[in-house]
Amino acid sequence: MDPGSKYQPYTPVHLPDRQWPSKIQRTAPIWTSVDLRDGNQALASPMNEEQKIIFFKTLVKCGFKEIEVAFPSASDTDFGFVRRIIEDGLIPDDVYIQVLSPAREELIRRTFEAVKGAKNVVFHMYNAASPLFREVVFNNDQARTVDLAVRHTKLVRELMEHYSKPENGGTNFRYEYSPETFSQTEPDFAIQLCDAVREAWGLASPGNKIIFNLPNTVEMSPPNHYADLIEYFCRNIKHRDSVIVSLHPHNDRGCGVAAAELGMLAGAERVEEGQEVADEPIEPVFTVAADGDLVTGDPFHGVFDLSVPFRNVTNLRQAGFLSSGWRGGARPLWCAAKRQGP
């Protein structure tokens, strides 16, 4: 069968007055490392606890202030790793660890148990929003998808209130929500879903912003389309001043760095990424390439914070090789195509 007739093309966003093509990036985003979670799950042999410790310490030395450390409910290894970095005092006071959970009550409760006693935590919850997942995987419609996200967001708030009390750990929480498969979801429905989540959480304000993370799942379209989706979202989401728009580009087409750069021009303030040391080519954009492009491509020198990820970049590479078991040849950290292409 001809693939051109088998698969439907992506639907362009009607945005005739798009603004991102004429903008220049003048500030660095919030860089959030997801190597220990998203990068790790892509490895043929996932990292053990000791390997994760090495990588975590290196990310801290590189200056990352947000690090997604695990999917604690997925395995005893992930759960134990989170408990260890908390109990051994390995998390600096100015670093937020981030943990991921699907919108399932038992897994959300398990995730909160994992982070008990941590000083700063980003709790990251997701559920799939695209028509294919709704209708084929979960046999859901839009209304039930919204209800799922709202019900579990209310549970997250309830547990945040519990674990933020001094007698229960005294954790300072922030909330992140991902409409998984965002790039394959109807733009207006993604906005409706996120607005409902923000309202259910009820704590978003300009001083306590909710994070909406928008994954470019399997990179099914070119980076300009992702930028259109981001600009449309930023224009239409309610209470924009109480929201951080976060990018989660993938690299299936080899355009992950471009998608991140254009998504920032479109209005996003945060990027979830990997370090390009040994992870899969389909995993998120890697910081060294993206940050390096921003610095070298900017005509106004001195506007970017170079502390991430260029500090300790050699140690980062060594830690990645050691932690992942990668045995391939050396590759430039700032190459933009990862393992795809020449």
CSV table of N, CA and C in Angstrom, one decimal, residues 26-82:
chain,number,residue,atom,x,y,z
A,26,ARG,N,15.4,36.7,22.6
A,26,ARG,CA,16.3,37.5,23.4
A,26,ARG,C,16.5,37.1,24.8
A,27,THR,N,15.8,36.0,25.2
A,27,THR,CA,15.9,35.5,26.6
A,27,THR,C,16.0,34.0,26.5
A,28,ALA,N,16.8,33.4,27.5
A,28,ALA,CA,16.8,32.0,27.6
A,28,ALA,C,15.6,31.4,28.2
A,29,PRO,N,15.2,30.2,27.8
A,29,PRO,CA,14.0,29.6,28.5
A,29,PRO,C,14.4,29.0,29.8
A,30,ILE,N,13.4,28.5,30.5
A,30,ILE,CA,13.7,27.6,31.7
A,30,ILE,C,14.1,26.2,31.1
A,31,TRP,N,15.3,25.7,31.3
A,31,TRP,CA,15.7,24.4,30.8
A,31,TRP,C,15.4,23.4,31.9
A,32,THR,N,14.6,22.4,31.5
A,32,THR,CA,14.3,21.3,32.3
A,32,THR,C,14.8,20.0,31.8
A,33,SER,N,15.7,19.3,32.5
A,33,SER,CA,16.3,18.1,32.0
A,33,SER,C,15.3,16.9,32.2
A,34,VAL,N,15.1,16.1,31.2
A,34,VAL,CA,14.3,14.9,31.4
A,34,VAL,C,15.1,13.6,31.1
A,35,ASP,N,16.4,13.7,31.1
A,35,ASP,CA,17.2,12.5,30.8
A,35,ASP,C,16.9,11.3,31.7
A,36,LEU,N,16.7,11.6,33.0
A,36,LEU,CA,16.6,10.5,34.0
A,36,LEU,C,15.2,9.8,33.9
A,37,ARG,N,14.3,10.4,33.1
A,37,ARG,CA,13.0,9.8,32.9
A,37,ARG,C,12.8,9.5,31.5
A,38,ASP,N,12.6,10.5,30.6
A,38,ASP,CA,12.3,10.3,29.2
A,38,ASP,C,13.5,9.6,28.5
A,39,GLY,N,14.6,10.2,28.7
A,39,GLY,CA,15.8,9.6,28.1
A,39,GLY,C,16.1,8.2,28.6
A,40,ASN,N,15.9,8.0,29.9
A,40,ASN,CA,16.2,6.6,30.4
A,40,ASN,C,15.3,5.6,29.9
A,41,GLN,N,14.0,5.9,29.7
A,41,GLN,CA,13.0,4.9,29.2
A,41,GLN,C,13.3,4.5,27.8
A,42,ALA,N,14.1,5.3,27.0
A,42,ALA,CA,14.4,5.0,25.7
A,42,ALA,C,15.6,4.1,25.5
A,43,LEU,N,16.4,3.9,26.6
A,43,LEU,CA,17.6,3.1,26.5
A,43,LEU,C,17.2,1.6,26.4
A,44,ALA,N,18.1,0.8,25.7
A,44,ALA,CA,17.9,-0.6,25.6
A,44,ALA,C,18.0,-1.3,27.0
A,45,SER,N,19.0,-0.7,27.8
A,45,SER,CA,19.2,-1.2,29.1
A,45,SER,C,19.1,0.0,30.0
A,46,PRO,N,17.9,0.3,30.6
A,46,PRO,CA,17.7,1.4,31.5
A,46,PRO,C,18.7,1.5,32.6
A,47,MET,N,19.0,2.7,33.1
A,47,MET,CA,19.9,2.9,34.1
A,47,MET,C,19.5,2.3,35.4
A,48,ASN,N,20.5,1.8,36.2
A,48,ASN,CA,20.2,1.3,37.5
A,48,ASN,C,20.3,2.5,38.5
A,49,GLU,N,20.1,2.3,39.8
A,49,GLU,CA,20.1,3.4,40.7
A,49,GLU,C,21.4,4.1,40.8
A,50,GLU,N,22.5,3.3,40.8
A,50,GLU,CA,23.9,3.9,40.9
A,50,GLU,C,24.2,4.8,39.7
A,51,GLN,N,23.8,4.3,38.5
A,51,GLN,CA,24.0,5.1,37.3
A,51,GLN,C,23.2,6.4,37.3
A,52,LYS,N,22.0,6.3,37.8
A,52,LYS,CA,21.1,7.4,37.9
A,52,LYS,C,21.7,8.5,38.9
A,53,ILE,N,22.3,8.0,39.9
A,53,ILE,CA,22.9,8.9,40.9
A,53,ILE,C,24.0,9.7,40.2
A,54,ILE,N,24.9,9.0,39.5
A,54,ILE,CA,26.0,9.7,38.8
A,54,ILE,C,25.4,10.8,37.8
A,55,PHE,N,24.4,10.4,37.1
A,55,PHE,CA,23.9,11.3,36.1
A,55,PHE,C,23.2,12.5,36.8
A,56,PHE,N,22.5,12.2,37.9
A,56,PHE,CA,21.8,13.3,38.6
A,56,PHE,C,22.8,14.3,39.2
A,57,LYS,N,23.9,13.8,39.8
A,57,LYS,CA,24.9,14.7,40.3
A,57,LYS,C,25.5,15.6,39.2
A,58,THR,N,25.7,15.0,38.1
A,58,THR,CA,26.3,15.8,37.0
A,58,THR,C,25.3,16.9,36.5
A,59,LEU,N,24.1,16.5,36.4
A,59,LEU,CA,23.1,17.5,36.0
A,59,LEU,C,23.0,18.7,36.9
A,60,VAL,N,23.1,18.4,38.2
A,60,VAL,CA,23.2,19.5,39.2
A,60,VAL,C,24.4,20.3,39.0
A,61,LYS,N,25.6,19.7,38.8
A,61,LYS,CA,26.8,20.5,38.6
A,61,LYS,C,26.7,21.4,37.3
A,62,CYS,N,25.9,20.9,36.3
A,62,CYS,CA,25.7,21.7,35.1
A,62,CYS,C,24.9,22.9,35.3
A,63,GLY,N,24.2,23.0,36.4
A,63,GLY,CA,23.4,24.1,36.8
A,63,GLY,C,21.9,24.0,36.5
A,64,PHE,N,21.4,22.8,36.2
A,64,PHE,CA,20.0,22.7,36.0
A,64,PHE,C,19.2,22.9,37.3
A,65,LYS,N,18.1,23.7,37.3
A,65,LYS,CA,17.3,24.0,38.4
A,65,LYS,C,16.0,23.2,38.4
A,66,GLU,N,15.7,22.5,37.3
A,66,GLU,CA,14.6,21.6,37.2
A,66,GLU,C,15.0,20.4,36.6
A,67,ILE,N,14.8,19.2,37.3
A,67,ILE,CA,15.3,17.9,36.8
A,67,ILE,C,14.2,16.9,37.0
A,68,GLU,N,13.7,16.4,35.9
A,68,GLU,CA,12.7,15.3,36.0
A,68,GLU,C,13.4,14.0,36.3
A,69,VAL,N,13.2,13.5,37.5
A,69,VAL,CA,14.1,12.4,38.0
A,69,VAL,C,13.5,11.0,37.8
A,70,ALA,N,12.2,10.9,37.6
A,70,ALA,CA,11.7,9.5,37.6
A,70,ALA,C,10.2,9.5,37.3
A,71,PHE,N,9.8,8.3,37.0
A,71,PHE,CA,8.4,7.9,36.9
A,71,PHE,C,8.2,6.9,38.1
A,72,PRO,N,8.0,7.5,39.3
A,72,PRO,CA,8.2,6.6,40.5
A,72,PRO,C,7.2,5.4,40.6
A,73,SER,N,6.0,5.6,40.0
A,73,SER,CA,5.1,4.5,40.1
A,73,SER,C,5.4,3.4,39.1
A,74,ALA,N,6.3,3.6,38.2
A,74,ALA,CA,6.6,2.6,37.1
A,74,ALA,C,7.4,1.5,37.6
A,75,SER,N,8.3,1.6,38.5
A,75,SER,CA,9.2,0.5,39.0
A,75,SER,C,9.7,0.8,40.4
A,76,ASP,N,10.2,-0.2,41.0
A,76,ASP,CA,10.8,-0.1,42.3
A,76,ASP,C,12.1,0.7,42.2
A,77,THR,N,12.8,0.5,41.0
A,77,THR,CA,14.1,1.2,40.8
A,77,THR,C,13.8,2.7,40.8
A,78,ASP,N,12.8,3.2,40.1
A,78,ASP,CA,12.6,4.6,40.0
A,78,ASP,C,12.1,5.1,41.4
A,79,PHE,N,11.2,4.4,42.0
A,79,PHE,CA,10.8,4.8,43.4
A,79,PHE,C,11.9,4.9,44.3
A,80,GLY,N,12.8,3.8,44.3
A,80,GLY,CA,13.9,3.8,45.3
A,80,GLY,C,14.9,4.9,45.0
A,81,PHE,N,15.1,5.2,43.7
A,81,PHE,CA,16.0,6.3,43.4
A,81,PHE,C,15.5,7.7,43.9
A,82,VAL,N,14.3,7.9,43.8
A,82,VAL,CA,13.7,9.2,44.3
A,82,VAL,C,13.9,9.2,45.8
